[in-house]
Rosetta silent file (secondary structure, phi, psi, omega in degrees, C-alpha in Angstrom):
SEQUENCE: XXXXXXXXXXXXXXXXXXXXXXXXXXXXXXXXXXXXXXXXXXXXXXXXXXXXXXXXXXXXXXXXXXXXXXXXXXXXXXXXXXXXXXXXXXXXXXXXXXXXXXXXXXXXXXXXXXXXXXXXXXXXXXXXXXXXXXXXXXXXXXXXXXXXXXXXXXXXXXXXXXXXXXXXXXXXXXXXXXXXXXXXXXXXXXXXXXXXXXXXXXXXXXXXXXXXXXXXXXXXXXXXXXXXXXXXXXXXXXXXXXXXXXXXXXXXXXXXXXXXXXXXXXXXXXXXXXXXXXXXXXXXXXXXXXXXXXXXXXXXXXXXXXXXXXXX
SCORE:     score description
SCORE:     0.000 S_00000001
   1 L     0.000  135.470 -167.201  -56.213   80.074   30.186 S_00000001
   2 L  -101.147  156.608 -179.667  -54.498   82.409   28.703 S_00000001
   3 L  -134.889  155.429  173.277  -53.297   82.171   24.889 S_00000001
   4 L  -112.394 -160.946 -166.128  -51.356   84.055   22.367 S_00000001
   5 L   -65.373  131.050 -178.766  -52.164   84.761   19.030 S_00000001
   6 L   -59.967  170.603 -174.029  -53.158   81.960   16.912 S_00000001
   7 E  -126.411  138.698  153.186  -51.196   80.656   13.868 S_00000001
   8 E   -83.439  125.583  165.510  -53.142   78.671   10.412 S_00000001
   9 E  -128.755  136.488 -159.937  -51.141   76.521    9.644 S_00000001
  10 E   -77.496  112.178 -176.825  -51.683   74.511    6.249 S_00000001
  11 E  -107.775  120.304 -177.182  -50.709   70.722    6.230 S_00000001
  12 E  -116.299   93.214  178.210  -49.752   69.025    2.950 S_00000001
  13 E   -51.718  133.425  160.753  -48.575   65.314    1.846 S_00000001
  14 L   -57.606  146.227 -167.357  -46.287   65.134   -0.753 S_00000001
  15 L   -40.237  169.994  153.876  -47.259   64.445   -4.406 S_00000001
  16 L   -74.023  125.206 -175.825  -47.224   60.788   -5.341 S_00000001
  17 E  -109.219  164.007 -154.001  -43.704   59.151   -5.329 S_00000001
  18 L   -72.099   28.714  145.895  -42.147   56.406   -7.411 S_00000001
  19 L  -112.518   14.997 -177.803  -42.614   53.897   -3.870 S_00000001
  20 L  -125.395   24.355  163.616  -45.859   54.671   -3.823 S_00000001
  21 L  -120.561  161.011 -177.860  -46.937   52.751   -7.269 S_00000001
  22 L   -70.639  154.259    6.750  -46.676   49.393   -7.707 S_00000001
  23 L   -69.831    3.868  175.078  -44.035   47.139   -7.090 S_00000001
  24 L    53.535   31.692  178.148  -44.192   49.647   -3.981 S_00000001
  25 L   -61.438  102.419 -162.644  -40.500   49.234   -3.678 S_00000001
  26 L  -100.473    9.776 -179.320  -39.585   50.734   -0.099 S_00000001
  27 L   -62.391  -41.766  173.575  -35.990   49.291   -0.952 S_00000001
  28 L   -15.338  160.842  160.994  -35.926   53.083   -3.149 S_00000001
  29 L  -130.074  124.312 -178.798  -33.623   55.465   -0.563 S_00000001
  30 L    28.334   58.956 -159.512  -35.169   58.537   -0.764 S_00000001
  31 L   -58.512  154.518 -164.154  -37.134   58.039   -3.595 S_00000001
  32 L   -96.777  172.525  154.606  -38.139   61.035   -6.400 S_00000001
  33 E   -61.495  168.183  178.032  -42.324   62.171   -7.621 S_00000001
  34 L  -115.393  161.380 -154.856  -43.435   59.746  -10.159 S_00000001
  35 H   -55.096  -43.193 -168.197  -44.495   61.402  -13.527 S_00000001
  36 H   -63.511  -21.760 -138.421  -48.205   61.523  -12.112 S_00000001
  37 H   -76.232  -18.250  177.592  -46.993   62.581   -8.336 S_00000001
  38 H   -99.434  -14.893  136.106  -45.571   66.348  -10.348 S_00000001
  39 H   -42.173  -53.943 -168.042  -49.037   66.593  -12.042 S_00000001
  40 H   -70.914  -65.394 -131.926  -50.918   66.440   -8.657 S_00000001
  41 H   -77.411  -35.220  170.299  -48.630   68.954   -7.218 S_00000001
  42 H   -40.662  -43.199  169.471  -48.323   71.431  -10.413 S_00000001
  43 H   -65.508  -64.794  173.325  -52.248   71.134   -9.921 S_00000001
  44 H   -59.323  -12.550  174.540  -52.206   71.766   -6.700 S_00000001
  45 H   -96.344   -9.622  165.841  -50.269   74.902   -7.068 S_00000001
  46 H   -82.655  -20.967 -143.927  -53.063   76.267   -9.483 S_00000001
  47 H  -129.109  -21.994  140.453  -55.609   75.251   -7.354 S_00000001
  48 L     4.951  110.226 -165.935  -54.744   75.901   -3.452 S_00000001
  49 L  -126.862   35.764  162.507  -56.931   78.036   -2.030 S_00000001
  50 L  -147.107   55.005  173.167  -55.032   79.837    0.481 S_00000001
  51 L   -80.085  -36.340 -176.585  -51.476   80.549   -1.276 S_00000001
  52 L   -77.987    4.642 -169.371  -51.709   84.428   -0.927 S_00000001
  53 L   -80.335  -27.325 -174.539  -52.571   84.231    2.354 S_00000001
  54 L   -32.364  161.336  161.200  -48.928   82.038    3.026 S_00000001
  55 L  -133.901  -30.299 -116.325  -45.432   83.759    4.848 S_00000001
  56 E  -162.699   74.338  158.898  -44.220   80.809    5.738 S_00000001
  57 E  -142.393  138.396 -162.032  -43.301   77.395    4.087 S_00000001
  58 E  -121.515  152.186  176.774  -41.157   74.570    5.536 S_00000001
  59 E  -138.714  174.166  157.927  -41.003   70.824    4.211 S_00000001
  60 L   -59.417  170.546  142.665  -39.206   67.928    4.814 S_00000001
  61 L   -63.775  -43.222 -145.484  -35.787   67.184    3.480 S_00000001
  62 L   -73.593  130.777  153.712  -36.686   63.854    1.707 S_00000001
  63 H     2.223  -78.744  164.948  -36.944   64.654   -1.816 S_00000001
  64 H   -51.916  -11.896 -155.901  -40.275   63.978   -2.701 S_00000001
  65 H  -100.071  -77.902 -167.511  -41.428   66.836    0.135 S_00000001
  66 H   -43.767  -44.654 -153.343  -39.153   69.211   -1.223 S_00000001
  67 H   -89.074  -53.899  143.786  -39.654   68.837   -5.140 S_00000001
  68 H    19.198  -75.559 -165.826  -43.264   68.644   -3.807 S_00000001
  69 H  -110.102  -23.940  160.916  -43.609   71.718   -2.298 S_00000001
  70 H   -92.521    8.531  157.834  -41.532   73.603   -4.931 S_00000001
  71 L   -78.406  -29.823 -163.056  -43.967   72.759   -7.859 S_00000001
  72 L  -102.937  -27.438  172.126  -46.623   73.467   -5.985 S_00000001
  73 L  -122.981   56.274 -179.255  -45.236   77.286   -4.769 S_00000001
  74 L   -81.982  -77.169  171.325  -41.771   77.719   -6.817 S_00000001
  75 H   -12.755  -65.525 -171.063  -44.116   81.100   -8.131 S_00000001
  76 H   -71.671   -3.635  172.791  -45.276   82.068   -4.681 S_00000001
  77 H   -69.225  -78.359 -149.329  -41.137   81.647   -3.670 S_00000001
  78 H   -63.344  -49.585  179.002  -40.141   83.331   -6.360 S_00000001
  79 L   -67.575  -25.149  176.985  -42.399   86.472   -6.580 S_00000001
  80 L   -74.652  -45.497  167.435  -42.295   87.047   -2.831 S_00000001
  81 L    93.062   14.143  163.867  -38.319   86.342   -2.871 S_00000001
  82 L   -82.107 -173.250 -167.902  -38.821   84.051   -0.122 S_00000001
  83 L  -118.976  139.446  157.358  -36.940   80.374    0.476 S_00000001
  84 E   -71.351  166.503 -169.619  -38.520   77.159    1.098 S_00000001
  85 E  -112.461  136.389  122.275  -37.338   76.190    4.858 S_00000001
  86 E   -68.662  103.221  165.799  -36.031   72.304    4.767 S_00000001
  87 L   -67.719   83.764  155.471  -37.019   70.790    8.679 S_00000001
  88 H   -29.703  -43.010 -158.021  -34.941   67.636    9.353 S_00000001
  89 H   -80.185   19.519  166.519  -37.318   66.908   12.310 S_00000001
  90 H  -127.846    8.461  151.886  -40.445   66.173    9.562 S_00000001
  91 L   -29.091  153.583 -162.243  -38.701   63.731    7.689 S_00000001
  92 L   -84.809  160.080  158.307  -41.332   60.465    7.615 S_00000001
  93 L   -42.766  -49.300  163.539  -40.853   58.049   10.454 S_00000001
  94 L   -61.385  161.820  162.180  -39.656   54.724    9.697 S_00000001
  95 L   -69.818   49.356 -146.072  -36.301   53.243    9.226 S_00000001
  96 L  -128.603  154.069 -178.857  -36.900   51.813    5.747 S_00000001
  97 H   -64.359  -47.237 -179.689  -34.318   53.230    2.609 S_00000001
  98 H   -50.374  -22.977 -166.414  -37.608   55.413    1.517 S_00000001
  99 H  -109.039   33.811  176.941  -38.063   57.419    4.719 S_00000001
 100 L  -119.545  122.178  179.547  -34.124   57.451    4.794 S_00000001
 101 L   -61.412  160.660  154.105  -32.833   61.167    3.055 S_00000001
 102 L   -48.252  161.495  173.344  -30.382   61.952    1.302 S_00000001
 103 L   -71.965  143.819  167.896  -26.799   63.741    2.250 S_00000001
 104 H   -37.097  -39.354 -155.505  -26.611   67.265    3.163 S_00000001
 105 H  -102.761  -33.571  164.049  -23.669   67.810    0.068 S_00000001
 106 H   -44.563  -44.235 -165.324  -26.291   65.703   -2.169 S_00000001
 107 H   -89.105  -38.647 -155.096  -29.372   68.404   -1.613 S_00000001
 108 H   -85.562  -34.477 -149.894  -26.936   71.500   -1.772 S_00000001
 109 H   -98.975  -50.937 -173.833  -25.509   70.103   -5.313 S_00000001
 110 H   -81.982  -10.659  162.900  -29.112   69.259   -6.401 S_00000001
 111 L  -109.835   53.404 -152.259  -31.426   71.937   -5.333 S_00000001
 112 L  -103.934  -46.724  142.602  -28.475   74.199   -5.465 S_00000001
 113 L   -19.556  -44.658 -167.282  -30.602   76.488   -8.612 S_00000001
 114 L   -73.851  142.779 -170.984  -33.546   76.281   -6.133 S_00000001
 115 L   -72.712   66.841 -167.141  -35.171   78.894   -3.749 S_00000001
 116 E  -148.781  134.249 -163.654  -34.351   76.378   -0.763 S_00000001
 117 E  -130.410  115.316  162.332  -32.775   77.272    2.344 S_00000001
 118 L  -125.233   36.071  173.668  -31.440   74.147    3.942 S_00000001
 119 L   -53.116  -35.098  179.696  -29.279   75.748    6.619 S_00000001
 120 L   -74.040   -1.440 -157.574  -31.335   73.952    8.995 S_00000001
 121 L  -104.855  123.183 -166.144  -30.537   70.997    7.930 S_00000001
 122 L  -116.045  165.428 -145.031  -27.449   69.038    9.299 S_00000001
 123 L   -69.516    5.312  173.273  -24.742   66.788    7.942 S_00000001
 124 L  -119.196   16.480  163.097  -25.757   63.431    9.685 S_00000001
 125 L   -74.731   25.525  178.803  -29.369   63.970    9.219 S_00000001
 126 L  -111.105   -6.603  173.620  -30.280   61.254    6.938 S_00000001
 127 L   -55.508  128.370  176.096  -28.528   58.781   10.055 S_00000001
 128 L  -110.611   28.103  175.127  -31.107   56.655   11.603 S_00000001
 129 L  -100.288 -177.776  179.364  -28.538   56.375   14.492 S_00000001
 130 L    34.083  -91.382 -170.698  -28.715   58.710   17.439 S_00000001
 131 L   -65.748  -62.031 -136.337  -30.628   61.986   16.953 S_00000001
 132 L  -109.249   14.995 -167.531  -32.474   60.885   13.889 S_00000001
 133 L   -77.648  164.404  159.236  -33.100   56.989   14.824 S_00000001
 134 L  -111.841   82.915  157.247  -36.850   56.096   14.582 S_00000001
 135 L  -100.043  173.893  168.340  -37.483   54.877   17.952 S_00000001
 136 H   -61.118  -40.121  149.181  -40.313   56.244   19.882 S_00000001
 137 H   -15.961  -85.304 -159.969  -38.102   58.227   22.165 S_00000001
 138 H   -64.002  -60.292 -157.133  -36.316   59.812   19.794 S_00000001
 139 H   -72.640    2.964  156.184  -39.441   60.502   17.369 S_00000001
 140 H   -70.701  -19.644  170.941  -41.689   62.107   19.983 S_00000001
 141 H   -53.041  -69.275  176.549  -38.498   64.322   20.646 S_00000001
 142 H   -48.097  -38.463 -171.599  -38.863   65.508   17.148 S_00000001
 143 H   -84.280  -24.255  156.024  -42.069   65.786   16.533 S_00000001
 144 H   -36.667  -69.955 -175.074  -41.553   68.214   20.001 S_00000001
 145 H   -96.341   45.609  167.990  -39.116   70.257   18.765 S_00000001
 146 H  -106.663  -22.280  176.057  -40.766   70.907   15.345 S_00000001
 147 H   -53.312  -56.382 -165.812  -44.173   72.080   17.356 S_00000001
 148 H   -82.089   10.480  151.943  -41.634   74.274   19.662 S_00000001
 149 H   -75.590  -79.693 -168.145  -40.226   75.548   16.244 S_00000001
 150 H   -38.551  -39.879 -167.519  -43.290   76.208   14.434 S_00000001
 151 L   -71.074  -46.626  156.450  -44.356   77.681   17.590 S_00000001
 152 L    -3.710  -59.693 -150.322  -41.006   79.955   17.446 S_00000001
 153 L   -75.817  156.402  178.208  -41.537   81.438   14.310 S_00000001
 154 L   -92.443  -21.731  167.787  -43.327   84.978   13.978 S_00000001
 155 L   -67.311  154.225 -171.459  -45.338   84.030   10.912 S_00000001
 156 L  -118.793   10.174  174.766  -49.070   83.285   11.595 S_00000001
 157 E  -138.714   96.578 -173.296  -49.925   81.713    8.192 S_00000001
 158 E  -125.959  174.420 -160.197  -47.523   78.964    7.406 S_00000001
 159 E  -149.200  102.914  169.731  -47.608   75.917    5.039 S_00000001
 160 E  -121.073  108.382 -138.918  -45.875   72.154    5.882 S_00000001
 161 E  -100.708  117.920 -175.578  -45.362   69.624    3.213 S_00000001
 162 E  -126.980 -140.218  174.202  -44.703   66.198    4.812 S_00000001
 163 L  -146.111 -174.182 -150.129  -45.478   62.837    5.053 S_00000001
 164 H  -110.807   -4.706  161.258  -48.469   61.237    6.362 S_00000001
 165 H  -102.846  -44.058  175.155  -47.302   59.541    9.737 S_00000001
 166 H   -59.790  -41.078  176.920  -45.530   62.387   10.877 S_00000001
 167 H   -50.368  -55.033 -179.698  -48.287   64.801    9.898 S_00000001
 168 H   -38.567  -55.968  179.875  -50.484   62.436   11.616 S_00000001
 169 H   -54.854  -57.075 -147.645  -48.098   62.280   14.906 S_00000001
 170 H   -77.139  -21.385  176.441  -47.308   65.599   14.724 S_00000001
 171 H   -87.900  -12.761 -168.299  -51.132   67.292   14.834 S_00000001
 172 L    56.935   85.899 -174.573  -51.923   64.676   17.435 S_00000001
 173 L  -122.049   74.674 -175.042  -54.588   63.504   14.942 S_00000001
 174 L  -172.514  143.183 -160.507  -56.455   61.689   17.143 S_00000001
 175 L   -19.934  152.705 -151.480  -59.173   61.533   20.123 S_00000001
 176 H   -97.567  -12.465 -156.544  -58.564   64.179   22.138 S_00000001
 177 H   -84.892  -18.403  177.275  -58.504   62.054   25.061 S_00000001
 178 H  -164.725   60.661  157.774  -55.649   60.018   24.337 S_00000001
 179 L   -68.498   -9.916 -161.692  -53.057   62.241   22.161 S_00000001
 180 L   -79.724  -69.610 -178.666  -50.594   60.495   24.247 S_00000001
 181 L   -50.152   13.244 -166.091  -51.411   57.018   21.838 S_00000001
 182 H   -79.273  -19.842  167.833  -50.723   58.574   18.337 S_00000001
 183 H   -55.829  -53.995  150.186  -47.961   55.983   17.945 S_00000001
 184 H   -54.339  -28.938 -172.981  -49.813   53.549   18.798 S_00000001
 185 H   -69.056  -60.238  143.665  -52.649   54.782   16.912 S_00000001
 186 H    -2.487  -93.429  177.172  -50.467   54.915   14.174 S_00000001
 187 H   -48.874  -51.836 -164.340  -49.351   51.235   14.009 S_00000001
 188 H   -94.906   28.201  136.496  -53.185   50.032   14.204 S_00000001
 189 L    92.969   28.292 -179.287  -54.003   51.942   11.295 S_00000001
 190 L  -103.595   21.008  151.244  -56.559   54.134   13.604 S_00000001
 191 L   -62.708  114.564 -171.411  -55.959   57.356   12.177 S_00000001
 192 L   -49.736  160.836  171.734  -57.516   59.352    9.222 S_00000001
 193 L   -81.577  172.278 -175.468  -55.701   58.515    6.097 S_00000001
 194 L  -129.112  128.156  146.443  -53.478   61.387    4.237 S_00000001
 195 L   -68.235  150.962  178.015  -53.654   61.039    0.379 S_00000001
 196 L   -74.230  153.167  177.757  -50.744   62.447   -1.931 S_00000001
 197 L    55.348    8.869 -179.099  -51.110   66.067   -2.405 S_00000001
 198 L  -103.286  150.171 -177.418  -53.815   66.330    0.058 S_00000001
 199 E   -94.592  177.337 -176.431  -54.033   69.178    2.226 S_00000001
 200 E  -178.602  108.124 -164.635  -55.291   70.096    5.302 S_00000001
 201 E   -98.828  154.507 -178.180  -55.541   73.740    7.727 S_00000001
 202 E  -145.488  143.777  147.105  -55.410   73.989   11.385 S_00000001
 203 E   -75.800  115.970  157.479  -55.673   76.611   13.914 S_00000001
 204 E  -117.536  153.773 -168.730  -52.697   76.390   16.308 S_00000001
 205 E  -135.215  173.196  174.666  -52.775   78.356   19.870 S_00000001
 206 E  -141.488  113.531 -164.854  -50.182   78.204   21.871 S_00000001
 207 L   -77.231  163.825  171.272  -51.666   77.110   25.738 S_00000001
 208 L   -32.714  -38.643  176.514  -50.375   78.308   29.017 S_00000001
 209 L   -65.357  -18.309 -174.982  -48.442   74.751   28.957 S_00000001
 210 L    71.207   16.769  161.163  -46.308   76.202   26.145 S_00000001
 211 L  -106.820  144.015  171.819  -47.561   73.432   23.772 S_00000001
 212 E   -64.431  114.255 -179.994  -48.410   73.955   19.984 S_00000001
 213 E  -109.707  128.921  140.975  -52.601   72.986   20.137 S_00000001
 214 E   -95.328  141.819  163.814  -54.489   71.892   16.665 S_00000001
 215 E  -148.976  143.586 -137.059  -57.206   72.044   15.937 S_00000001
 216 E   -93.536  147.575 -168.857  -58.750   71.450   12.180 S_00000001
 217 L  -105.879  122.911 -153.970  -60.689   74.494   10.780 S_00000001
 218 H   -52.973  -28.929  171.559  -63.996   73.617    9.806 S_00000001
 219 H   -82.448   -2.514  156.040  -63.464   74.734    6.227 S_00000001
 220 H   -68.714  -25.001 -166.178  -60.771   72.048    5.995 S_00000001
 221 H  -105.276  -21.199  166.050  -62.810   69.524    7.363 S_00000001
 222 H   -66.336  -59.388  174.554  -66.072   70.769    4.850 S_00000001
 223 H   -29.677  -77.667  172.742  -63.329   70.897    1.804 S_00000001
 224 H   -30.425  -99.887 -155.202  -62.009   67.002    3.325 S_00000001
 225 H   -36.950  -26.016  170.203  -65.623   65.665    2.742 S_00000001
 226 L   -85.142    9.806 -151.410  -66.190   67.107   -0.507 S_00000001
 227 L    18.966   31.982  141.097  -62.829   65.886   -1.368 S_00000001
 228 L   -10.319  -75.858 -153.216  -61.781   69.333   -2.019 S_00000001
 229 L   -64.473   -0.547  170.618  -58.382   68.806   -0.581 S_00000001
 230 L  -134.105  137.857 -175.426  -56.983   67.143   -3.481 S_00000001
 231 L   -45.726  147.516  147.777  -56.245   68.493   -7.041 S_00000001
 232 E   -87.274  121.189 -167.176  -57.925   67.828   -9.503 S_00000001
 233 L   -88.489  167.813 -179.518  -56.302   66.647  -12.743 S_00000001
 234 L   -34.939  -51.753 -137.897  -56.273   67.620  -16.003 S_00000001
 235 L   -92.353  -30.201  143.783  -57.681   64.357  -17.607 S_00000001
 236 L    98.552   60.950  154.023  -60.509   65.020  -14.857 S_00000001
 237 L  -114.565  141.614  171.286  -60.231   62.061  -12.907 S_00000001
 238 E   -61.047  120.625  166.994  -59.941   62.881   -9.254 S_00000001
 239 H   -21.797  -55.319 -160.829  -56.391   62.156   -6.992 S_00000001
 240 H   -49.334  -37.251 -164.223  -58.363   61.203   -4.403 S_00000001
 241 H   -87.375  -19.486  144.526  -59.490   58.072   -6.172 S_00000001
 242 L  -103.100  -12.768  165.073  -56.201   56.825   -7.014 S_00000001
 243 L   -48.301  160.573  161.777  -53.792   58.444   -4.549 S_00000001
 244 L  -102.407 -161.899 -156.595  -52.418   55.911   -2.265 S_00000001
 245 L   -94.125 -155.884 -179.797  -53.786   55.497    1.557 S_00000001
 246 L   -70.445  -33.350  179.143  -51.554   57.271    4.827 S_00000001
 247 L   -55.501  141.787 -178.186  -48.748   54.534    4.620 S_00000001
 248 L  -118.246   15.069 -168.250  -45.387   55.792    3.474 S_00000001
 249 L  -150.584   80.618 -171.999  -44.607   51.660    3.665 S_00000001
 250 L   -91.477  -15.331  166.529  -46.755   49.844    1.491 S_00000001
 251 L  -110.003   12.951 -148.897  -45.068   46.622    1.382 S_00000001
 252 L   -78.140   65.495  165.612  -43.527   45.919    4.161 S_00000001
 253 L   -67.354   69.100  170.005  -43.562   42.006    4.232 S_00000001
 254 L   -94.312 -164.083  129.293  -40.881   41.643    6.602 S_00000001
 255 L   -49.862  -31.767  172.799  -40.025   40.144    9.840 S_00000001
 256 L   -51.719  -42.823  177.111  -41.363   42.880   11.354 S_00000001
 257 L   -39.830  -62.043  164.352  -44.512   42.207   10.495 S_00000001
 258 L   -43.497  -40.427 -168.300  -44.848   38.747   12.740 S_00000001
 259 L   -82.455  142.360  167.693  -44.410   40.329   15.960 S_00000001
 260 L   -57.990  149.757 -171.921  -47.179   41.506   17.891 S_00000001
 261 H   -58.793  -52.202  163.877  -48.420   45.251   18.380 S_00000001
 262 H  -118.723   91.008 -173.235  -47.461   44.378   21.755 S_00000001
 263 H  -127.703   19.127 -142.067  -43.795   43.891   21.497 S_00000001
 264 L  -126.142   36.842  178.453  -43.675   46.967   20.069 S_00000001
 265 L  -102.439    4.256  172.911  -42.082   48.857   23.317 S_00000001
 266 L   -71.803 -162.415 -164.487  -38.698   47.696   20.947 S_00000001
 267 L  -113.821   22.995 -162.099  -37.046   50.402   19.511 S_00000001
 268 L  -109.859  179.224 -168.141  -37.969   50.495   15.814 S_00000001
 269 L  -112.333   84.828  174.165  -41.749   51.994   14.801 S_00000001
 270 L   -47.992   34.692 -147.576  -43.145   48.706   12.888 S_00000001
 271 L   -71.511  150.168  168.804  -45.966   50.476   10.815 S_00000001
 272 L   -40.741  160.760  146.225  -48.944   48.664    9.425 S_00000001
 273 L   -52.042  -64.960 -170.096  -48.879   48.430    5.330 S_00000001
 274 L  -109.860  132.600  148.752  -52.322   50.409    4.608 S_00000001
 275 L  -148.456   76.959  166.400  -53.025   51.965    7.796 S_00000001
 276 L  -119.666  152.060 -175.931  -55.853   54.077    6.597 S_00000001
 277 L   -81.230   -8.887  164.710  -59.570   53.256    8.286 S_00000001
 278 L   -81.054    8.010 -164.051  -60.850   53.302    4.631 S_00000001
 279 L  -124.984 -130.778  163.342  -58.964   50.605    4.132 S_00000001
 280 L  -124.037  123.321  170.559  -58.495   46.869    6.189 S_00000001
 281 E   -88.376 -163.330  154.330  -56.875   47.660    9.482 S_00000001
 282 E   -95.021  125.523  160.262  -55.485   45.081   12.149 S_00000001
 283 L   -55.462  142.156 -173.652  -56.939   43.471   14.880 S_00000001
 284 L   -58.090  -67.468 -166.845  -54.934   44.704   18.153 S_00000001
 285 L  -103.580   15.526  149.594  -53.642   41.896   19.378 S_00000001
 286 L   -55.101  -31.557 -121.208  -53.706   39.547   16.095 S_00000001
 287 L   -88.440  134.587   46.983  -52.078   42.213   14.137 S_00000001
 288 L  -148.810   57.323 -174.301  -50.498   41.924   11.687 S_00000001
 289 L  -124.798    4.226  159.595  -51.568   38.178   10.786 S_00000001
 290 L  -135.193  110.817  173.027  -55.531   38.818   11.054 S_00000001
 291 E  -104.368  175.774 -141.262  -57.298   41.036    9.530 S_00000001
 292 E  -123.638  154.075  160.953  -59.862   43.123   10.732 S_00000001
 293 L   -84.239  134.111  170.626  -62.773   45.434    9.677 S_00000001
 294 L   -67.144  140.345 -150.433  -61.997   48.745   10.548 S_00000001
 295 L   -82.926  144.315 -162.667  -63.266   50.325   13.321 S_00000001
 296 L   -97.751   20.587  171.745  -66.746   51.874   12.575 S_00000001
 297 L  -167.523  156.034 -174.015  -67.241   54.354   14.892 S_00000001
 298 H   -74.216   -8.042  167.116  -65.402   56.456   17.401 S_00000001
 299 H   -55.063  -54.991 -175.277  -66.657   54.703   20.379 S_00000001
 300 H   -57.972  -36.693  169.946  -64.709   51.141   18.716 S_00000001
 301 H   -44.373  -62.118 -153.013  -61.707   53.741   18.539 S_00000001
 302 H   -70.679  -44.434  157.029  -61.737   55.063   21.800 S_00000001
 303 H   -28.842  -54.759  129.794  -62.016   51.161   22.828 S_00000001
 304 H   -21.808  -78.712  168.686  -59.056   50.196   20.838 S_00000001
 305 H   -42.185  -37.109 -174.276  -57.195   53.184   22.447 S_00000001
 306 H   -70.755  -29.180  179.990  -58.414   52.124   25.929 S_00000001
 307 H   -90.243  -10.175  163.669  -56.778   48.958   25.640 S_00000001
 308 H   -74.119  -35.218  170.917  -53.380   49.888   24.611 S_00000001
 309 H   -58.089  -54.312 -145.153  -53.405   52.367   27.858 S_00000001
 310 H   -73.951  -54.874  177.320  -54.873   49.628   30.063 S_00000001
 311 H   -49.445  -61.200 -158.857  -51.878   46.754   28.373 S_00000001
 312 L   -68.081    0.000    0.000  -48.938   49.695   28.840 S_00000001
């Protein structure tokens, strides 16, 4: 099969933000870092260990992504004389006022000072009508054309500071066998978790099919076990140990909640609270009113997966 030249490309969650401490308030609308969440990333911009290699770095719009990613390379910006890139399509997934952005005329008057090129970004993207709704449709559209972006671009070392269900969706971070399920996967919390600030490189090809392929680079996944991948603070307690899990929705006691995983062909993307496997998942077809031990090997995954194909 033929391929063209590969790209690394560097995947980062944004620092810790002030919905991601307790009261966990997802009422916030586009919520700022919290005093520690611009320590991890200030940290993380000392301590990265592939910034000179960078050409390339695009974030989210939502706040936290952006302020995020310029604390951790506002330096490597500035001495290079390049612009962060703002992405509409890697805004986080849910409807909820945290994963909902800010206005276009908001971001130009407040990162106006800033190396940030948000040309890409357009004036009804923070709508969670049409385009920009979180249904499944529309967010597999998106996470499409940010792959057929990334894949666009001529840099081959690039670096994208997100959120931790889109990163997840968007790497297909999940058996290879049923990439098709990351939504599902998603919901039942069967997915690695993403920690603030933590990072994570992939090799992308681009296949015959003309889809953007990851695949994790081993010294990402040695770094990941050694918890590498997250700064280290000052005070020399680790992130890692206090960061919160993959959920960008940590409370979400709702209505939503009641309905079964499968009812979930409606059109909003219900996510679990915690839906990290270090953490207490959901039973499939309990969830989210019994909970479950998580599953404790990838055979109980791929099991789990098989029965959401076999139900749709």
């Amino acid at each position: 099969m033929l391929r063209r030249k590969r790209k690394i490309i560097h995947f980062i969650r944004h620092a810790e933000s002030d919905h991601n401490i307790a009261p966990f308030d997802t009422r916030l609308r586009d919520p700022y870092l919290s005093q520690k969440g611009r320590i991890q990333a200030e940290a993380l911009g000392e301590q990265f260990p592939h910034l000179q290699d960078v050409d390339l770095i695009v974030c989210s719009p939502m706040k936290r992504a952006i302020t995020t990613a310029l604390l951790v390379f506002k330096k490597h910006l500035l001495s290079s004389k390049k612009q962060l890139i703002a992405l509409p399509e890697l805004q986080e997934l849910s409807g909820k006022p945290c994963d909902t952005g800010s206005s276009l005329a908001e971001l130009l008057t407040e990162f106006r000072e800033e190396p940030l090129d948000l040309n890409h970004v357009p004036h009804n993207w923070e709508s969670k009508d049409g385009a920009w709704s979180p249904t499944e449709q529309r967010t597999l559209a998106r996470m499409t054309r940010a792959r057929a972006w990334l894949r666009s671009r001529p840099e081959t070392n690039i670096v994208v500071v997100g959120h931790a269900h889109c990163m997840q969706l968007l790497v297909r971070d999940a058996p290879e066998e049923y990439y098709n399920d990351g939504i599902e996967a998603i919901r039942l919390g069967l997915l690695p978790e993403w920690k603030n600030c933590e990072w994570r490189s992939f090799s992308a090809e681009v296949h015959q099919d003309h889809v953007l392929w990851f695949d994790e680079l081993r010294a990402s996944k040695k770094a990941k076990s050694r918890g590498e991948n997250v700064p280290r603070l000052t005070n020399g307690k680790e992130s890692r140990k206090s960061s919160q899990t993959s959920s960008e929705m940590p409370d979400e006691f709702d209505k939503n909640r009641s309905r079964s995983v499968w009812s979930s062909k409606s059109s909003q993307l219900p996510f679990p609270p915690d839906t990290s496997p270090d953490t207490v998942t959901r039973k499939a077809r309990t969830w989210p009113n019994e909970a479950a031990s998580s599953p404790s090997s990838p055979k109980q995954t791929r099991k789990l997966l098989s029965a959401i194909r076999i139900r749709k």
